[in-house]
Amino acid sequence: MARRLTLAAGLAACIATQAYAQAAADEKYIGVGLRLRPAYEGADGSRADVIPYVRLYGEHFFARTTQGMLEGGWRTQPFGGVVFGAQLAYEEGRITGDSAFLQEHNFEDLDPSGSAGLHAEGDWKIGAMPLNALLRYRHDVDADNGAQADLRVTAGILDRHGIRAGVFGQLTWSDDKSTQRYFGITPGQSATTGLPAYSAGSGMRRIEVGVLGDVDISEHWIGLWGLNIRRLQGDAKDSPLALDKTNLYANAGVAYRF
């Protein structure tokens, strides 16, 4: 675990898609990429899928994938340098067919869902280094699926010759409903799967570190990439479903900039 986190930090230390050191605040793009991810959070095998890249900002409305997930909503900056907003976001599920372990133990799919929430975000500089901090609360639209909260900090480390890169760290907490839905095993599921019943409570869910960036291809086209590592924490880490406590995510693709 320590070696993997060190590797991510050494490389410059979430659905991670664009460097924070992006030049124009009003720059917009839409694109598509390929992502390598675990079969599910905590799985010991990987899968590939197609993901969107989105960065669209208006005076108040926005849509983006630049903060670790697909989300959109409304934002305002009533005072100072802090932006406050409300967002709707896509929450990924768990597909049994992606994992031999889940199939062998007859787990059912967890359908993807959506969440609604609030966030506060600020941009600063430490010397020449740009810094972004985001605090985000998201409650699933299905009340039984619970809520999560994220604290994410991103720093730009490179912006030269059309190449930009940044590093980020994120802490994610979840309530008991959210943790239990994904990592818990009810007595009924225990009878079906053959695994011991497990009750997962609230607390820190994971720690994430990564590096992300983009590169100019032409006037309107950019290449995007990201690499990050997630380490499960608390009751999520101790779940019988957590076969690998540390998961690697990587993505690369292209986007049209306008």
PDB file of C-alpha atoms in Angstrom:
ATOM      1  CA  MET A   1       0.000   0.000   0.000  1.00  0.00           C
ATOM      2  CA  ALA A   2       2.678   2.526   1.009  1.00  0.00           C
ATOM      3  CA  ARG A   3       4.668   1.763  -2.146  1.00  0.00           C
ATOM      4  CA  ARG A   4       1.609   2.299  -4.342  1.00  0.00           C
ATOM      5  CA  LEU A   5       0.774   5.625  -2.729  1.00  0.00           C
ATOM      6  CA  THR A   6       4.402   6.682  -3.020  1.00  0.00           C
ATOM      7  CA  LEU A   7       4.363   5.768  -6.708  1.00  0.00           C
ATOM      8  CA  ALA A   8       1.293   7.916  -7.289  1.00  0.00           C
ATOM      9  CA  ALA A   9       2.886  10.800  -5.412  1.00  0.00           C
ATOM     10  CA  GLY A  10       6.141  10.339  -7.287  1.00  0.00           C
ATOM     11  CA  LEU A  11       4.348  10.502 -10.598  1.00  0.00           C
ATOM     12  CA  ALA A  12       3.244  13.895  -9.373  1.00  0.00           C
ATOM     13  CA  ALA A  13       1.148  12.533  -6.608  1.00  0.00           C
ATOM     14  CA  CYS A  14     -12.380   9.705  -9.634  1.00  0.00           C
ATOM     15  CA  ILE A  15     -15.149   9.104 -13.342  1.00  0.00           C
ATOM     16  CA  ALA A  16      -9.405  12.454 -12.722  1.00  0.00           C
ATOM     17  CA  THR A  17      -9.664  13.985 -16.099  1.00  0.00           C
ATOM     18  CA  GLN A  18      -8.011  17.364 -16.373  1.00  0.00           C
ATOM     19  CA  ALA A  19      -5.156  19.327 -14.855  1.00  0.00           C
ATOM     20  CA  TYR A  20      -6.031  22.077 -12.463  1.00  0.00           C
ATOM     21  CA  ALA A  21      -3.494  24.269 -14.240  1.00  0.00           C
ATOM     22  CA  GLN A  22      -5.955  24.720 -17.107  1.00  0.00           C
ATOM     23  CA  ALA A  23      -5.395  28.120 -18.689  1.00  0.00           C
ATOM     24  CA  ALA A  24      -8.692  29.888 -19.355  1.00  0.00           C
ATOM     25  CA  ALA A  25     -11.377  29.776 -16.696  1.00  0.00           C
ATOM     26  CA  ASP A  26     -14.083  29.892 -19.365  1.00  0.00           C
ATOM     27  CA  GLU A  27     -12.608  27.114 -21.541  1.00  0.00           C
ATOM     28  CA  LYS A  28     -15.142  24.461 -22.512  1.00  0.00           C
ATOM     29  CA  TYR A  29     -14.779  20.974 -23.955  1.00  0.00           C
ATOM     30  CA  ILE A  30     -16.597  17.702 -24.547  1.00  0.00           C
ATOM     31  CA  GLY A  31     -14.834  14.412 -25.224  1.00  0.00           C
ATOM     32  CA  VAL A  32     -14.584  10.692 -24.645  1.00  0.00           C
ATOM     33  CA  GLY A  33     -11.979   8.396 -23.164  1.00  0.00           C
ATOM     34  CA  LEU A  34     -11.146   4.859 -22.110  1.00  0.00           C
ATOM     35  CA  ARG A  35     -10.844   4.037 -18.414  1.00  0.00           C
ATOM     36  CA  LEU A  36      -9.192   1.120 -16.642  1.00  0.00           C
ATOM     37  CA  ARG A  37     -10.910   0.508 -13.296  1.00  0.00           C
ATOM     38  CA  PRO A  38     -11.512  -2.247 -10.735  1.00  0.00           C
ATOM     39  CA  ALA A  39     -14.463  -4.543 -11.478  1.00  0.00           C
ATOM     40  CA  TYR A  40     -16.013  -2.856  -8.442  1.00  0.00           C
ATOM     41  CA  GLU A  41     -14.630  -0.781  -5.596  1.00  0.00           C
ATOM     42  CA  GLY A  42     -12.520  -3.221  -3.587  1.00  0.00           C
ATOM     43  CA  ALA A  43     -12.289  -5.871  -6.347  1.00  0.00           C
ATOM     44  CA  ASP A  44      -9.116  -7.783  -7.140  1.00  0.00           C
ATOM     45  CA  GLY A  45      -9.633  -7.624 -10.910  1.00  0.00           C
ATOM     46  CA  SER A  46      -9.883  -4.817 -13.466  1.00  0.00           C
ATOM     47  CA  ARG A  47     -12.192  -3.863 -16.326  1.00  0.00           C
ATOM     48  CA  ALA A  48     -12.168  -1.217 -19.056  1.00  0.00           C
ATOM     49  CA  ASP A  49     -15.041   1.071 -19.982  1.00  0.00           C
ATOM     50  CA  VAL A  50     -15.795   4.246 -21.929  1.00  0.00           C
ATOM     51  CA  ILE A  51     -16.178   7.519 -20.032  1.00  0.00           C
ATOM     52  CA  PRO A  52     -17.146  11.094 -20.947  1.00  0.00           C
ATOM     53  CA  TYR A  53     -14.975  14.175 -20.531  1.00  0.00           C
ATOM     54  CA  VAL A  54     -16.991  17.324 -19.871  1.00  0.00           C
ATOM     55  CA  ARG A  55     -16.070  20.872 -18.874  1.00  0.00           C
ATOM     56  CA  LEU A  56     -18.872  23.366 -19.495  1.00  0.00           C
ATOM     57  CA  TYR A  57     -19.228  26.552 -17.452  1.00  0.00           C
ATOM     58  CA  GLY A  58     -21.746  29.352 -17.940  1.00  0.00           C
ATOM     59  CA  GLU A  59     -22.426  32.364 -15.769  1.00  0.00           C
ATOM     60  CA  HIS A  60     -24.089  30.104 -13.197  1.00  0.00           C
ATOM     61  CA  PHE A  61     -24.818  26.694 -14.715  1.00  0.00           C
ATOM     62  CA  PHE A  62     -22.124  24.065 -15.182  1.00  0.00           C
ATOM     63  CA  ALA A  63     -21.452  20.448 -16.159  1.00  0.00           C
ATOM     64  CA  ARG A  64     -18.120  18.725 -15.559  1.00  0.00           C
ATOM     65  CA  THR A  65     -16.144  15.581 -14.958  1.00  0.00           C
ATOM     66  CA  THR A  66     -13.081  17.460 -13.721  1.00  0.00           C
ATOM     67  CA  GLN A  67     -13.727  16.856 -10.019  1.00  0.00           C
ATOM     68  CA  GLY A  68     -13.808  13.055 -10.085  1.00  0.00           C
ATOM     69  CA  MET A  69     -17.399  12.427 -11.215  1.00  0.00           C
ATOM     70  CA  LEU A  70     -20.006  13.472 -13.769  1.00  0.00           C
ATOM     71  CA  GLU A  71     -21.976  16.320 -12.221  1.00  0.00           C
ATOM     72  CA  GLY A  72     -23.788  19.482 -13.164  1.00  0.00           C
ATOM     73  CA  GLY A  73     -25.824  22.205 -11.546  1.00  0.00           C
ATOM     74  CA  TRP A  74     -25.835  25.832 -10.468  1.00  0.00           C
ATOM     75  CA  ARG A  75     -23.081  27.934  -8.862  1.00  0.00           C
ATOM     76  CA  THR A  76     -22.681  31.440  -7.521  1.00  0.00           C
ATOM     77  CA  GLN A  77     -19.929  33.539  -5.939  1.00  0.00           C
ATOM     78  CA  PRO A  78     -21.680  35.935  -3.550  1.00  0.00           C
ATOM     79  CA  PHE A  79     -18.515  37.173  -1.854  1.00  0.00           C
ATOM     80  CA  GLY A  80     -14.781  36.610  -1.636  1.00  0.00           C
ATOM     81  CA  GLY A  81     -13.088  33.850  -3.600  1.00  0.00           C
ATOM     82  CA  VAL A  82     -15.374  30.966  -2.630  1.00  0.00           C
ATOM     83  CA  VAL A  83     -17.985  29.569  -5.024  1.00  0.00           C
ATOM     84  CA  PHE A  84     -21.113  27.934  -3.606  1.00  0.00           C
ATOM     85  CA  GLY A  85     -23.321  25.628  -5.612  1.00  0.00           C
ATOM     86  CA  ALA A  86     -25.827  22.817  -5.864  1.00  0.00           C
ATOM     87  CA  GLN A  87     -25.285  19.801  -8.077  1.00  0.00           C
ATOM     88  CA  LEU A  88     -26.805  16.639  -9.462  1.00  0.00           C
ATOM     89  CA  ALA A  89     -24.326  13.817 -10.012  1.00  0.00           C
ATOM     90  CA  TYR A  90     -24.127  10.347 -11.518  1.00  0.00           C
ATOM     91  CA  GLU A  91     -23.388   7.650  -8.927  1.00  0.00           C
ATOM     92  CA  GLU A  92     -21.899   4.435 -10.289  1.00  0.00           C
ATOM     93  CA  GLY A  93     -23.341   1.063  -9.315  1.00  0.00           C
ATOM     94  CA  ARG A  94     -21.865  -2.424  -9.258  1.00  0.00           C
ATOM     95  CA  ILE A  95     -22.293  -4.928 -12.096  1.00  0.00           C
ATOM     96  CA  THR A  96     -22.087  -8.555 -11.031  1.00  0.00           C
ATOM     97  CA  GLY A  97     -21.041  -9.654 -14.520  1.00  0.00           C
ATOM     98  CA  ASP A  98     -17.840  -7.581 -14.237  1.00  0.00           C
ATOM     99  CA  SER A  99     -16.509  -9.746 -11.387  1.00  0.00           C
ATOM    100  CA  ALA A 100     -15.986 -13.506 -11.204  1.00  0.00           C
ATOM    101  CA  PHE A 101     -16.145 -13.237  -7.400  1.00  0.00           C
ATOM    102  CA  LEU A 102     -19.555 -11.583  -7.430  1.00  0.00           C
ATOM    103  CA  GLN A 103     -20.866 -14.106  -9.955  1.00  0.00           C
ATOM    104  CA  GLU A 104     -19.599 -17.093  -7.982  1.00  0.00           C
ATOM    105  CA  HIS A 105     -21.354 -15.805  -4.864  1.00  0.00           C
ATOM    106  CA  ASN A 106     -24.623 -14.880  -6.612  1.00  0.00           C
ATOM    107  CA  PHE A 107     -24.630 -11.191  -5.761  1.00  0.00           C
ATOM    108  CA  GLU A 108     -27.204  -8.991  -7.445  1.00  0.00           C
ATOM    109  CA  ASP A 109     -26.320  -5.867  -9.409  1.00  0.00           C
ATOM    110  CA  LEU A 110     -26.356  -2.510  -7.663  1.00  0.00           C
ATOM    111  CA  ASP A 111     -28.010  -0.196 -10.153  1.00  0.00           C
ATOM    112  CA  PRO A 112     -26.390   3.162 -10.877  1.00  0.00           C
ATOM    113  CA  SER A 113     -28.170   6.100  -9.346  1.00  0.00           C
ATOM    114  CA  GLY A 114     -28.036   9.854  -8.984  1.00  0.00           C
ATOM    115  CA  SER A 115     -27.332  12.193  -6.127  1.00  0.00           C
ATOM    116  CA  ALA A 116     -28.245  15.752  -5.217  1.00  0.00           C
ATOM    117  CA  GLY A 117     -26.118  17.922  -3.012  1.00  0.00           C
ATOM    118  CA  LEU A 118     -24.219  21.102  -2.241  1.00  0.00           C
ATOM    119  CA  HIS A 119     -20.609  22.173  -2.631  1.00  0.00           C
ATOM    120  CA  ALA A 120     -18.196  24.973  -1.834  1.00  0.00           C
ATOM    121  CA  GLU A 121     -15.088  25.530  -3.933  1.00  0.00           C
ATOM    122  CA  GLY A 122     -12.205  27.978  -3.916  1.00  0.00           C
ATOM    123  CA  ASP A 123      -9.141  28.825  -6.016  1.00  0.00           C
ATOM    124  CA  TRP A 124      -5.929  30.238  -4.621  1.00  0.00           C
ATOM    125  CA  LYS A 125      -2.234  30.414  -5.371  1.00  0.00           C
ATOM    126  CA  ILE A 126       0.768  29.430  -3.288  1.00  0.00           C
ATOM    127  CA  GLY A 127       3.521  31.352  -5.012  1.00  0.00           C
ATOM    128  CA  ALA A 128       3.171  30.388  -8.688  1.00  0.00           C
ATOM    129  CA  MET A 129       1.299  27.154  -7.919  1.00  0.00           C
ATOM    130  CA  PRO A 130      -2.492  27.256  -8.452  1.00  0.00           C
ATOM    131  CA  LEU A 131      -4.539  25.468  -5.812  1.00  0.00           C
ATOM    132  CA  ASN A 132      -8.176  24.351  -5.859  1.00  0.00           C
ATOM    133  CA  ALA A 133     -10.158  23.033  -2.877  1.00  0.00           C
ATOM    134  CA  LEU A 134     -13.616  21.451  -3.055  1.00  0.00           C
ATOM    135  CA  LEU A 135     -15.960  20.397  -0.258  1.00  0.00           C
ATOM    136  CA  ARG A 136     -18.942  18.460  -1.627  1.00  0.00           C
ATOM    137  CA  TYR A 137     -21.961  16.787  -0.017  1.00  0.00           C
ATOM    138  CA  ARG A 138     -24.097  14.386  -2.077  1.00  0.00           C
ATOM    139  CA  HIS A 139     -27.197  12.481  -1.000  1.00  0.00           C
ATOM    140  CA  ASP A 140     -28.541   9.724  -3.222  1.00  0.00           C
ATOM    141  CA  VAL A 141     -31.949  10.424  -4.745  1.00  0.00           C
ATOM    142  CA  ASP A 142     -32.978   7.080  -3.243  1.00  0.00           C
ATOM    143  CA  ALA A 143     -32.971   7.806   0.481  1.00  0.00           C
ATOM    144  CA  ASP A 144     -32.110   4.163   1.245  1.00  0.00           C
ATOM    145  CA  ASN A 145     -28.781   4.580  -0.570  1.00  0.00           C
ATOM    146  CA  GLY A 146     -27.453   7.139   1.891  1.00  0.00           C
ATOM    147  CA  ALA A 147     -25.029  10.032   1.495  1.00  0.00           C
ATOM    148  CA  GLN A 148     -21.348  10.764   0.922  1.00  0.00           C
ATOM    149  CA  ALA A 149     -19.062  13.766   1.378  1.00  0.00           C
ATOM    150  CA  ASP A 150     -15.790  14.608  -0.372  1.00  0.00           C
ATOM    151  CA  LEU A 151     -12.885  16.883   0.445  1.00  0.00           C
ATOM    152  CA  ARG A 152     -10.682  17.291  -2.640  1.00  0.00           C
ATOM    153  CA  VAL A 153      -7.559  19.423  -3.111  1.00  0.00           C
ATOM    154  CA  THR A 154      -5.846  19.850  -6.490  1.00  0.00           C
ATOM    155  CA  ALA A 155      -2.574  21.645  -7.271  1.00  0.00           C
ATOM    156  CA  GLY A 156      -1.182  22.577 -10.678  1.00  0.00           C
ATOM    157  CA  ILE A 157       2.426  21.542 -11.161  1.00  0.00           C
ATOM    158  CA  LEU A 158       3.074  22.059 -14.893  1.00  0.00           C
ATOM    159  CA  ASP A 159       1.859  24.471 -17.585  1.00  0.00           C
ATOM    160  CA  ARG A 160       4.395  24.726 -20.401  1.00  0.00           C
ATOM    161  CA  HIS A 161       4.410  24.343 -24.177  1.00  0.00           C
ATOM    162  CA  GLY A 162       0.774  23.220 -24.305  1.00  0.00           C
ATOM    163  CA  ILE A 163       1.238  20.562 -21.618  1.00  0.00           C
ATOM    164  CA  ARG A 164      -0.521  20.857 -18.256  1.00  0.00           C
ATOM    165  CA  ALA A 165      -0.493  18.576 -15.217  1.00  0.00           C
ATOM    166  CA  GLY A 166      -1.760  18.585 -11.666  1.00  0.00           C
ATOM    167  CA  VAL A 167      -1.859  16.415  -8.570  1.00  0.00           C
ATOM    168  CA  PHE A 168      -4.792  15.844  -6.258  1.00  0.00           C
ATOM    169  CA  GLY A 169      -5.844  14.172  -3.048  1.00  0.00           C
ATOM    170  CA  GLN A 170      -9.369  13.327  -1.925  1.00  0.00           C
ATOM    171  CA  LEU A 171     -10.983  12.044   1.256  1.00  0.00           C
ATOM    172  CA  THR A 172     -14.476  10.528   1.032  1.00  0.00           C
ATOM    173  CA  TRP A 173     -16.806   9.798   3.928  1.00  0.00           C
ATOM    174  CA  SER A 174     -20.121   7.909   3.766  1.00  0.00           C
ATOM    175  CA  ASP A 175     -22.984   7.335   6.159  1.00  0.00           C
ATOM    176  CA  ASP A 176     -24.075   3.875   7.309  1.00  0.00           C
ATOM    177  CA  LYS A 177     -26.678   3.449   4.556  1.00  0.00           C
ATOM    178  CA  SER A 178     -24.183   4.205   1.784  1.00  0.00           C
ATOM    179  CA  THR A 179     -21.449   1.999   3.229  1.00  0.00           C
ATOM    180  CA  GLN A 180     -23.835  -0.864   3.987  1.00  0.00           C
ATOM    181  CA  ARG A 181     -25.347  -0.785   0.489  1.00  0.00           C
ATOM    182  CA  TYR A 182     -21.996  -1.299  -1.199  1.00  0.00           C
ATOM    183  CA  PHE A 183     -19.895  -3.180   1.350  1.00  0.00           C
ATOM    184  CA  GLY A 184     -22.374  -4.760   3.755  1.00  0.00           C
ATOM    185  CA  ILE A 185     -23.817  -8.290   3.620  1.00  0.00           C
ATOM    186  CA  THR A 186     -27.286  -8.802   5.074  1.00  0.00           C
ATOM    187  CA  PRO A 187     -28.312 -12.119   6.701  1.00  0.00           C
ATOM    188  CA  GLY A 188     -30.378 -12.827   3.584  1.00  0.00           C
ATOM    189  CA  GLN A 189     -27.416 -12.168   1.308  1.00  0.00           C
ATOM    190  CA  SER A 190     -25.254 -14.302   3.584  1.00  0.00           C
ATOM    191  CA  ALA A 191     -27.585 -17.273   3.064  1.00  0.00           C
ATOM    192  CA  THR A 192     -27.436 -16.760  -0.715  1.00  0.00           C
ATOM    193  CA  THR A 193     -23.759 -15.977  -1.131  1.00  0.00           C
ATOM    194  CA  GLY A 194     -22.198 -18.203   1.529  1.00  0.00           C
ATOM    195  CA  LEU A 195     -20.256 -15.241   2.926  1.00  0.00           C
ATOM    196  CA  PRO A 196     -20.588 -14.144   6.559  1.00  0.00           C
ATOM    197  CA  ALA A 197     -23.094 -11.393   7.360  1.00  0.00           C
ATOM    198  CA  TYR A 198     -21.369  -8.034   7.700  1.00  0.00           C
ATOM    199  CA  SER A 199     -22.776  -4.746   8.974  1.00  0.00           C
ATOM    200  CA  ALA A 200     -20.918  -1.694   7.649  1.00  0.00           C
ATOM    201  CA  GLY A 201     -21.208   1.608   9.469  1.00  0.00           C
ATOM    202  CA  SER A 202     -20.465   5.242   8.743  1.00  0.00           C
ATOM    203  CA  GLY A 203     -17.036   6.840   8.575  1.00  0.00           C
ATOM    204  CA  MET A 204     -14.209   7.487   6.171  1.00  0.00           C
ATOM    205  CA  ARG A 205     -14.694   5.361   3.069  1.00  0.00           C
ATOM    206  CA  ARG A 206     -11.507   5.931   1.087  1.00  0.00           C
ATOM    207  CA  ILE A 207      -8.374   7.981   0.516  1.00  0.00           C
ATOM    208  CA  GLU A 208      -7.454   8.843  -3.056  1.00  0.00           C
ATOM    209  CA  VAL A 209      -4.330  10.391  -4.618  1.00  0.00           C
ATOM    210  CA  GLY A 210      -3.509  10.912  -8.256  1.00  0.00           C
ATOM    211  CA  VAL A 211      -2.005  12.829 -11.138  1.00  0.00           C
ATOM    212  CA  LEU A 212      -3.951  14.204 -14.101  1.00  0.00           C
ATOM    213  CA  GLY A 213      -3.327  16.377 -17.109  1.00  0.00           C
ATOM    214  CA  ASP A 214      -3.971  17.474 -20.666  1.00  0.00           C
ATOM    215  CA  VAL A 215      -1.962  18.308 -23.763  1.00  0.00           C
ATOM    216  CA  ASP A 216      -2.766  20.471 -26.766  1.00  0.00           C
ATOM    217  CA  ILE A 217      -3.132  18.458 -29.975  1.00  0.00           C
ATOM    218  CA  SER A 218      -4.406  21.285 -32.172  1.00  0.00           C
ATOM    219  CA  GLU A 219      -6.356  24.510 -31.798  1.00  0.00           C
ATOM    220  CA  HIS A 220      -9.568  22.684 -30.914  1.00  0.00           C
ATOM    221  CA  TRP A 221      -8.430  19.212 -29.821  1.00  0.00           C
ATOM    222  CA  ILE A 222      -6.777  18.214 -26.560  1.00  0.00           C
ATOM    223  CA  GLY A 223      -5.613  14.907 -25.110  1.00  0.00           C
ATOM    224  CA  LEU A 224      -6.645  14.103 -21.531  1.00  0.00           C
ATOM    225  CA  TRP A 225      -5.261  11.556 -19.095  1.00  0.00           C
ATOM    226  CA  GLY A 226      -5.288  10.612 -15.429  1.00  0.00           C
ATOM    227  CA  LEU A 227      -3.911   8.059 -12.984  1.00  0.00           C
ATOM    228  CA  ASN A 228      -5.048   7.631  -9.401  1.00  0.00           C
ATOM    229  CA  ILE A 229      -5.028   5.172  -6.540  1.00  0.00           C
ATOM    230  CA  ARG A 230      -7.845   4.616  -4.034  1.00  0.00           C
ATOM    231  CA  ARG A 231      -7.324   3.010  -0.650  1.00  0.00           C
ATOM    232  CA  LEU A 232     -10.386   1.786   1.262  1.00  0.00           C
ATOM    233  CA  GLN A 233     -10.763   2.824   4.891  1.00  0.00           C
ATOM    234  CA  GLY A 234     -12.840   1.893   7.931  1.00  0.00           C
ATOM    235  CA  ASP A 235     -15.698  -0.573   7.570  1.00  0.00           C
ATOM    236  CA  ALA A 236     -15.336  -0.530   3.779  1.00  0.00           C
ATOM    237  CA  LYS A 237     -11.795  -1.877   4.118  1.00  0.00           C
ATOM    238  CA  ASP A 238     -12.844  -4.660   6.488  1.00  0.00           C
ATOM    239  CA  SER A 239     -15.738  -5.924   4.337  1.00  0.00           C
ATOM    240  CA  PRO A 240     -15.599  -9.501   2.951  1.00  0.00           C
ATOM    241  CA  LEU A 241     -16.193  -7.845  -0.438  1.00  0.00           C
ATOM    242  CA  ALA A 242     -12.958  -5.855  -0.207  1.00  0.00           C
ATOM    243  CA  LEU A 243     -10.638  -8.378  -1.824  1.00  0.00           C
ATOM    244  CA  ASP A 244      -8.095  -5.679  -2.646  1.00  0.00           C
ATOM    245  CA  LYS A 245      -7.974  -2.696  -0.295  1.00  0.00           C
ATOM    246  CA  THR A 246      -6.125  -0.591  -2.907  1.00  0.00           C
ATOM    247  CA  ASN A 247      -7.400  -0.039  -6.443  1.00  0.00           C
ATOM    248  CA  LEU A 248      -5.811   1.605  -9.469  1.00  0.00           C
ATOM    249  CA  TYR A 249      -7.724   3.794 -11.936  1.00  0.00           C
ATOM    250  CA  ALA A 250      -6.305   5.120 -15.238  1.00  0.00           C
ATOM    251  CA  ASN A 251      -7.892   6.977 -18.133  1.00  0.00           C
ATOM    252  CA  ALA A 252      -6.943   8.608 -21.445  1.00  0.00           C
ATOM    253  CA  GLY A 253      -8.885  10.173 -24.273  1.00  0.00           C
ATOM    254  CA  VAL A 254      -9.523  13.236 -26.440  1.00  0.00           C
ATOM    255  CA  ALA A 255     -11.875  16.196 -26.257  1.00  0.00           C
ATOM    256  CA  TYR A 256     -13.054  18.968 -28.563  1.00  0.00           C
ATOM    257  CA  ARG A 257     -12.352  22.406 -27.104  1.00  0.00           C
ATOM    258  CA  PHE A 258     -14.467  25.427 -27.969  1.00  0.00           C
TER     259      PHE A 258
END
